[in-house]
Amino acid sequence: MIRVVRMIQGRWKLPILFRLYAAPLRTLQLKRDLSGISQKMLTQHLRELERDGLVVRTDHGERLPRVEYGLSDAGLRLLPLLREARDFSRAHPP
């Protein structure tokens, strides 16, 4: 459980994971969807999520670089738990 908490720790990781649940997205689209996140922070969180096995980076190998991020199988399995935690926190505000 502690490992999972570390994997999703940070202000932007949960919003990134929820955005990627709908469909794989390019970095620019994620940045647009997450107003207020810096490019540096987005890149850092995507790298950490990829390292932890929750996100998969797909390089399409085209002349103009096109990279997409999507949820891995582990990320997809984690999402129901994250939805439950979100619903619990909404029902029990601080």
XYZ file of N, CA and C in Angstrom:
282
model
N 0.823 -1.197 0.000
C 0.000 0.000 0.000
C 0.862 1.254 0.000
N 1.950 1.231 0.758
C 2.835 2.401 0.815
C 3.429 2.670 -0.562
N 3.770 1.617 -1.292
C 4.321 1.776 -2.636
C 3.311 2.461 -3.552
N 2.031 2.087 -3.455
C 0.998 2.709 -4.281
C 0.872 4.187 -3.938
N 0.904 4.510 -2.667
C 0.804 5.916 -2.256
C 1.961 6.716 -2.839
N 3.167 6.162 -2.794
C 4.319 6.857 -3.357
C 4.165 7.028 -4.873
N 3.593 6.031 -5.529
C 3.436 6.075 -6.979
C 2.477 7.179 -7.422
N 1.479 7.474 -6.622
C 0.479 8.476 -7.014
C 0.622 9.779 -6.234
N 1.679 9.900 -5.467
C 1.922 11.087 -4.649
C 2.287 12.261 -5.540
N 1.737 13.404 -5.243
C 2.030 14.608 -6.003
C 0.742 15.240 -6.489
N 0.785 16.529 -6.671
C -0.413 17.285 -7.022
C -1.009 16.879 -8.362
N -0.180 16.518 -9.328
C -0.646 16.334 -10.695
C -0.806 14.884 -11.128
N -0.317 13.931 -10.375
C -0.340 12.542 -10.848
C -1.754 12.000 -11.013
N -2.618 12.245 -10.062
C -3.986 11.755 -10.189
C -4.711 12.398 -11.369
N -4.647 13.716 -11.535
C -5.284 14.295 -12.725
C -4.722 13.742 -14.037
N -3.423 13.480 -14.085
C -2.826 12.895 -15.292
C -3.418 11.512 -15.533
N -3.457 10.684 -14.496
C -3.990 9.330 -14.648
C -5.450 9.344 -15.087
N -6.260 10.225 -14.509
C -7.666 10.298 -14.896
C -7.822 10.770 -16.338
N -6.980 11.701 -16.800
C -7.046 12.156 -18.194
C -6.674 11.026 -19.157
N -5.687 10.238 -18.773
C -5.229 9.162 -19.651
C -6.179 7.973 -19.654
N -7.098 7.926 -18.708
C -8.061 6.834 -18.680
C -8.962 6.867 -19.912
N -9.327 8.062 -20.350
C -10.226 8.198 -21.496
C -9.558 7.742 -22.794
N -8.315 8.149 -22.995
C -7.602 7.817 -24.236
C -6.151 8.236 -24.094
N -5.264 7.597 -24.852
C -3.865 8.055 -24.860
C -3.796 9.488 -25.384
N -2.910 10.276 -24.796
C -2.790 11.680 -25.175
C -1.338 12.062 -25.387
N -1.150 13.065 -26.207
C 0.172 13.633 -26.390
C 0.432 14.622 -25.255
N 1.694 14.937 -25.049
C 2.086 15.828 -23.958
C 1.391 17.182 -24.062
N 1.331 17.742 -25.261
C 0.722 19.062 -25.445
C -0.751 19.045 -25.047
N -1.467 17.978 -25.406
C -2.880 17.893 -25.040
C -3.046 17.766 -23.522
N -2.181 16.986 -22.884
C -2.230 16.889 -21.419
C -1.994 18.247 -20.786
N -1.017 18.992 -21.304
C -0.704 20.315 -20.756
C -1.901 21.253 -20.900
N -2.586 21.165 -22.032
C -3.791 21.996 -22.241
C -4.899 21.613 -21.268
N -5.068 20.305 -21.062
C -6.146 19.826 -20.182
C -5.892 20.144 -18.710
N -4.627 20.233 -18.326
C -4.257 20.459 -16.928
C -3.753 21.891 -16.766
N -4.671 22.826 -16.769
C -4.254 24.225 -16.684
C -3.508 24.473 -15.374
N -2.381 25.130 -15.496
C -1.578 25.460 -14.328
C -0.348 24.588 -14.159
N -0.260 23.494 -14.887
C 0.916 22.633 -14.756
C 2.018 23.154 -15.684
N 3.234 23.159 -15.187
C 4.361 23.583 -16.017
C 4.835 22.407 -16.862
N 5.523 22.701 -17.943
C 6.051 21.648 -18.803
C 7.025 20.764 -18.019
N 7.837 21.392 -17.184
C 8.810 20.652 -16.391
C 8.114 19.661 -15.452
N 7.071 20.112 -14.769
C 6.351 19.262 -13.827
C 5.621 18.140 -14.557
N 5.013 18.443 -15.705
C 4.327 17.423 -16.480
C 5.307 16.340 -16.922
N 6.441 16.749 -17.457
C 7.457 15.795 -17.902
C 7.954 14.949 -16.741
N 8.218 15.576 -15.611
C 8.702 14.861 -14.432
C 7.695 13.811 -13.968
N 6.428 14.200 -13.868
C 5.404 13.262 -13.402
C 5.189 12.132 -14.412
N 5.202 12.445 -15.706
C 5.037 11.392 -16.706
C 6.182 10.388 -16.635
N 7.399 10.869 -16.442
C 8.549 9.967 -16.317
C 8.429 9.079 -15.082
N 7.987 9.673 -13.961
C 7.820 8.889 -12.736
C 6.714 7.848 -12.888
N 5.604 8.244 -13.513
C 4.503 7.305 -13.722
C 4.915 6.176 -14.663
N 5.729 6.511 -15.658
C 6.241 5.486 -16.571
C 7.206 4.553 -15.830
N 8.091 5.126 -15.035
C 9.040 4.329 -14.252
C 8.324 3.369 -13.308
N 7.205 3.834 -12.728
C 6.449 3.013 -11.784
C 5.506 2.029 -12.478
N 5.459 2.073 -13.792
C 4.673 1.103 -14.545
C 3.201 1.417 -14.681
N 2.800 2.654 -14.392
C 1.388 3.016 -14.503
C 1.048 3.623 -15.857
N 2.061 4.141 -16.539
C 1.876 4.816 -17.822
C 2.833 4.206 -18.838
N 2.355 4.132 -20.075
C 3.177 3.638 -21.177
C 3.408 4.781 -22.152
N 4.667 4.959 -22.523
C 5.047 5.989 -23.498
C 5.219 5.311 -24.848
N 4.500 5.822 -25.862
C 4.581 5.251 -27.203
C 5.166 6.284 -28.146
N 6.333 5.971 -28.689
C 6.979 6.827 -29.685
C 6.642 6.250 -31.049
N 5.937 7.013 -31.863
C 5.481 6.516 -33.154
C 6.577 6.527 -34.212
N 7.763 7.018 -33.880
C 8.907 6.964 -34.766
C 8.735 7.721 -36.069
N 7.987 8.790 -36.034
C 7.775 9.590 -37.235
C 8.817 10.687 -37.330
N 8.948 11.244 -38.518
C 9.931 12.309 -38.751
C 9.714 13.464 -37.772
N 8.495 13.950 -37.698
C 8.157 14.924 -36.656
C 7.787 14.104 -35.427
N 8.520 14.276 -34.346
C 8.284 13.414 -33.172
C 6.828 13.431 -32.714
N 6.275 12.244 -32.546
C 4.918 12.103 -32.034
C 4.951 11.039 -30.941
N 4.796 11.489 -29.728
C 4.827 10.604 -28.563
C 3.484 10.711 -27.858
N 2.927 9.565 -27.503
C 1.675 9.532 -26.760
C 1.884 8.784 -25.453
N 1.091 9.161 -24.476
C 1.099 8.491 -23.183
C -0.278 7.882 -22.955
N -0.286 6.676 -22.442
C -1.528 5.993 -22.115
C -1.333 5.173 -20.857
N -2.420 4.675 -20.306
C -2.333 3.862 -19.104
C -1.849 2.460 -19.454
N -0.988 1.926 -18.611
C -0.552 0.536 -18.740
C -1.640 -0.350 -18.133
N -1.450 -1.662 -18.211
C -2.394 -2.580 -17.574
C -2.477 -2.321 -16.073
N -1.327 -2.048 -15.458
C -1.313 -1.756 -14.012
C -2.075 -0.463 -13.727
N -1.914 0.539 -14.572
C -2.637 1.798 -14.406
C -4.138 1.608 -14.532
N -4.538 0.766 -15.485
C -5.968 0.477 -15.653
C -6.530 -0.268 -14.443
N -5.748 -1.185 -13.871
C -6.206 -1.928 -12.688
C -6.287 -1.024 -11.455
N -5.457 0.001 -11.403
C -5.438 0.903 -10.251
C -6.598 1.901 -10.276
N -7.118 2.201 -11.447
C -8.123 3.249 -11.570
C -9.392 3.032 -10.740
N -9.967 1.840 -10.675
C -11.157 1.689 -9.814
C -10.876 2.058 -8.353
N -9.708 1.713 -7.867
C -9.325 2.079 -6.498
C -9.228 3.600 -6.356
N -8.657 4.252 -7.361
C -8.535 5.707 -7.320
C -9.905 6.380 -7.367
N -10.821 5.822 -8.154
C -12.177 6.377 -8.201
C -12.859 6.259 -6.846
N -12.697 5.123 -6.191
C -13.281 4.936 -4.862
C -12.694 5.924 -3.859
N -11.381 6.128 -3.914
C -10.728 7.084 -3.004
C -11.231 8.498 -3.272
N -11.404 8.848 -4.546
C -11.924 10.171 -4.897
C -13.336 10.344 -4.360
N -14.175 9.335 -4.555
C -15.561 9.418 -4.079
C -15.598 9.522 -2.556
N -14.729 8.781 -1.874
C -14.667 8.843 -0.418
C -14.270 10.243 0.036
N -13.277 10.828 -0.623
C -12.820 12.160 -0.200
C -13.881 13.212 -0.464
N -14.656 13.051 -1.522
C -15.750 13.998 -1.777
C -16.856 13.887 -0.736
N -17.095 12.669 -0.274
C -18.143 12.451 0.731
C -17.703 12.855 2.122
N -16.392 13.000 2.342
C -15.857 13.359 3.652
C -14.882 14.531 3.527
N -15.410 15.721 3.257
C -14.510 16.875 3.088
C -13.784 17.201 4.403
N -12.628 17.840 4.290
C -11.850 18.175 5.494
C -12.581 19.115 6.424
